Amino acid sequence: MTVAHSGDARVVVYSRPGCHLCEVAETLVAEVCAETGDSWARVDITTDDDLTSRWTEQVPVTFVDGAQHAFWRVDPVRLRKALARTPADRYDTAEEM
């Protein structure tokens, strides 16, 4: 599934207030992005009815380069690997499949 970025961020975390897993995911994403120099953004799903209906049961949902990467938990090793690839690498890999 592909969803538009929030601004120019490579990583987008869809979350909601009061969600402990969201807080953990946001902390991990912030740490990894600080290491890699990549940008990230948080989107509060409660500000949009469509996002709320789509993601309520799966937050936090993490996207990298506009494609869904994970939900519920963020694996920092897997996130670093995803950020090491360029968006073009992702499409090249998909063409090889």
PDB file of C-alpha atoms in Angstrom:
ATOM      1  CA  MET A   1       0.000   0.000   0.000  1.00  0.00           C
ATOM      2  CA  THR A   2       1.272   3.457  -0.887  1.00  0.00           C
ATOM      3  CA  VAL A   3       0.258   6.687   0.806  1.00  0.00           C
ATOM      4  CA  ALA A   4       1.552  10.177   0.102  1.00  0.00           C
ATOM      5  CA  HIS A   5       4.337  11.511   2.277  1.00  0.00           C
ATOM      6  CA  SER A   6       3.790  14.076   4.956  1.00  0.00           C
ATOM      7  CA  GLY A   7       5.808  16.900   3.455  1.00  0.00           C
ATOM      8  CA  ASP A   8       9.249  15.799   2.340  1.00  0.00           C
ATOM      9  CA  ALA A   9       9.794  13.231   5.105  1.00  0.00           C
ATOM     10  CA  ARG A  10      11.211   9.845   4.110  1.00  0.00           C
ATOM     11  CA  VAL A  11       9.609   8.212   7.140  1.00  0.00           C
ATOM     12  CA  VAL A  12       6.044   8.892   8.237  1.00  0.00           C
ATOM     13  CA  VAL A  13       4.555   7.497  11.441  1.00  0.00           C
ATOM     14  CA  TYR A  14       0.770   7.453  11.639  1.00  0.00           C
ATOM     15  CA  SER A  15      -0.163   7.522  15.310  1.00  0.00           C
ATOM     16  CA  ARG A  16      -2.700   8.793  17.807  1.00  0.00           C
ATOM     17  CA  PRO A  17      -2.484  10.478  21.211  1.00  0.00           C
ATOM     18  CA  GLY A  18      -2.360   8.184  24.226  1.00  0.00           C
ATOM     19  CA  CYS A  19      -0.980   5.245  22.254  1.00  0.00           C
ATOM     20  CA  HIS A  20       1.991   3.725  24.085  1.00  0.00           C
ATOM     21  CA  LEU A  21       3.172   1.733  21.055  1.00  0.00           C
ATOM     22  CA  CYS A  22       3.037   4.966  19.037  1.00  0.00           C
ATOM     23  CA  GLU A  23       5.297   6.718  21.533  1.00  0.00           C
ATOM     24  CA  VAL A  24       7.790   3.843  21.398  1.00  0.00           C
ATOM     25  CA  ALA A  25       7.710   3.768  17.583  1.00  0.00           C
ATOM     26  CA  GLU A  26       8.178   7.530  17.321  1.00  0.00           C
ATOM     27  CA  THR A  27      11.172   7.390  19.657  1.00  0.00           C
ATOM     28  CA  LEU A  28      12.797   4.585  17.643  1.00  0.00           C
ATOM     29  CA  VAL A  29      12.106   6.318  14.316  1.00  0.00           C
ATOM     30  CA  ALA A  30      13.528   9.594  15.661  1.00  0.00           C
ATOM     31  CA  GLU A  31      16.692   7.819  16.868  1.00  0.00           C
ATOM     32  CA  VAL A  32      17.251   5.932  13.600  1.00  0.00           C
ATOM     33  CA  CYS A  33      16.559   9.011  11.485  1.00  0.00           C
ATOM     34  CA  ALA A  34      18.966  11.047  13.615  1.00  0.00           C
ATOM     35  CA  GLU A  35      21.644   8.417  12.915  1.00  0.00           C
ATOM     36  CA  THR A  36      20.960   8.234   9.170  1.00  0.00           C
ATOM     37  CA  GLY A  37      20.213  11.898   8.588  1.00  0.00           C
ATOM     38  CA  ASP A  38      16.797  11.117   7.149  1.00  0.00           C
ATOM     39  CA  SER A  39      13.692  13.154   7.864  1.00  0.00           C
ATOM     40  CA  TRP A  40      10.580  11.854   9.541  1.00  0.00           C
ATOM     41  CA  ALA A  41       7.116  13.151  10.382  1.00  0.00           C
ATOM     42  CA  ARG A  42       4.297  12.202  12.712  1.00  0.00           C
ATOM     43  CA  VAL A  43       0.696  12.240  11.500  1.00  0.00           C
ATOM     44  CA  ASP A  44      -2.055  12.194  14.114  1.00  0.00           C
ATOM     45  CA  ILE A  45      -4.779   9.991  12.631  1.00  0.00           C
ATOM     46  CA  THR A  46      -7.405  11.506  14.934  1.00  0.00           C
ATOM     47  CA  THR A  47      -7.304  14.727  12.892  1.00  0.00           C
ATOM     48  CA  ASP A  48      -8.730  13.001   9.807  1.00  0.00           C
ATOM     49  CA  ASP A  49     -11.783  10.717   9.671  1.00  0.00           C
ATOM     50  CA  ASP A  50     -10.399   8.685   6.746  1.00  0.00           C
ATOM     51  CA  LEU A  51      -7.089   8.056   8.512  1.00  0.00           C
ATOM     52  CA  THR A  52      -8.901   7.157  11.723  1.00  0.00           C
ATOM     53  CA  SER A  53     -11.106   4.592   9.996  1.00  0.00           C
ATOM     54  CA  ARG A  54      -8.186   3.154   8.029  1.00  0.00           C
ATOM     55  CA  TRP A  55      -5.547   2.865  10.773  1.00  0.00           C
ATOM     56  CA  THR A  56      -7.292   2.797  14.183  1.00  0.00           C
ATOM     57  CA  GLU A  57      -6.500  -0.864  14.848  1.00  0.00           C
ATOM     58  CA  GLN A  58      -2.974  -0.833  13.417  1.00  0.00           C
ATOM     59  CA  VAL A  59      -1.266   2.281  14.801  1.00  0.00           C
ATOM     60  CA  PRO A  60       1.483   3.022  14.835  1.00  0.00           C
ATOM     61  CA  VAL A  61       1.851   2.516  11.091  1.00  0.00           C
ATOM     62  CA  THR A  62       5.215   3.396   9.575  1.00  0.00           C
ATOM     63  CA  PHE A  63       5.808   4.336   5.941  1.00  0.00           C
ATOM     64  CA  VAL A  64       9.190   4.673   4.221  1.00  0.00           C
ATOM     65  CA  ASP A  65       9.368   6.515   0.908  1.00  0.00           C
ATOM     66  CA  GLY A  66       5.569   6.445   0.677  1.00  0.00           C
ATOM     67  CA  ALA A  67       5.189   2.671   1.081  1.00  0.00           C
ATOM     68  CA  GLN A  68       3.946   0.900   4.200  1.00  0.00           C
ATOM     69  CA  HIS A  69       6.916  -0.441   6.112  1.00  0.00           C
ATOM     70  CA  ALA A  70       5.511  -1.699   9.440  1.00  0.00           C
ATOM     71  CA  PHE A  71       2.668  -1.498  11.918  1.00  0.00           C
ATOM     72  CA  TRP A  72       2.465  -1.848  15.697  1.00  0.00           C
ATOM     73  CA  ARG A  73       6.213  -2.154  16.230  1.00  0.00           C
ATOM     74  CA  VAL A  74       9.294  -0.692  14.566  1.00  0.00           C
ATOM     75  CA  ASP A  75      12.349  -2.896  14.129  1.00  0.00           C
ATOM     76  CA  PRO A  76      15.277  -0.448  14.096  1.00  0.00           C
ATOM     77  CA  VAL A  77      17.530  -2.836  12.129  1.00  0.00           C
ATOM     78  CA  ARG A  78      14.902  -3.295   9.430  1.00  0.00           C
ATOM     79  CA  LEU A  79      14.237   0.465   9.337  1.00  0.00           C
ATOM     80  CA  ARG A  80      17.962   1.219   8.893  1.00  0.00           C
ATOM     81  CA  LYS A  81      18.093  -1.251   5.994  1.00  0.00           C
ATOM     82  CA  ALA A  82      15.071   0.363   4.365  1.00  0.00           C
ATOM     83  CA  LEU A  83      16.610   3.811   4.723  1.00  0.00           C
ATOM     84  CA  ALA A  84      19.906   2.596   3.242  1.00  0.00           C
ATOM     85  CA  ARG A  85      18.049   1.934  -0.023  1.00  0.00           C
ATOM     86  CA  THR A  86      17.042   4.766  -2.273  1.00  0.00           C
ATOM     87  CA  PRO A  87      13.489   4.922  -3.598  1.00  0.00           C
ATOM     88  CA  ALA A  88      14.896   3.878  -6.998  1.00  0.00           C
ATOM     89  CA  ASP A  89      16.447   0.757  -5.398  1.00  0.00           C
ATOM     90  CA  ARG A  90      13.026  -0.250  -4.109  1.00  0.00           C
ATOM     91  CA  TYR A  91      11.513  -0.048  -7.582  1.00  0.00           C
ATOM     92  CA  ASP A  92      14.456  -1.926  -9.138  1.00  0.00           C
ATOM     93  CA  THR A  93      13.958  -4.745  -6.632  1.00  0.00           C
ATOM     94  CA  ALA A  94      10.218  -4.875  -7.385  1.00  0.00           C
ATOM     95  CA  GLU A  95      10.942  -5.199 -11.110  1.00  0.00           C
ATOM     96  CA  GLU A  96      13.231  -8.181 -10.471  1.00  0.00           C
ATOM     97  CA  MET A  97      10.446 -10.120  -8.732  1.00  0.00           C
TER      98      MET A  97
END
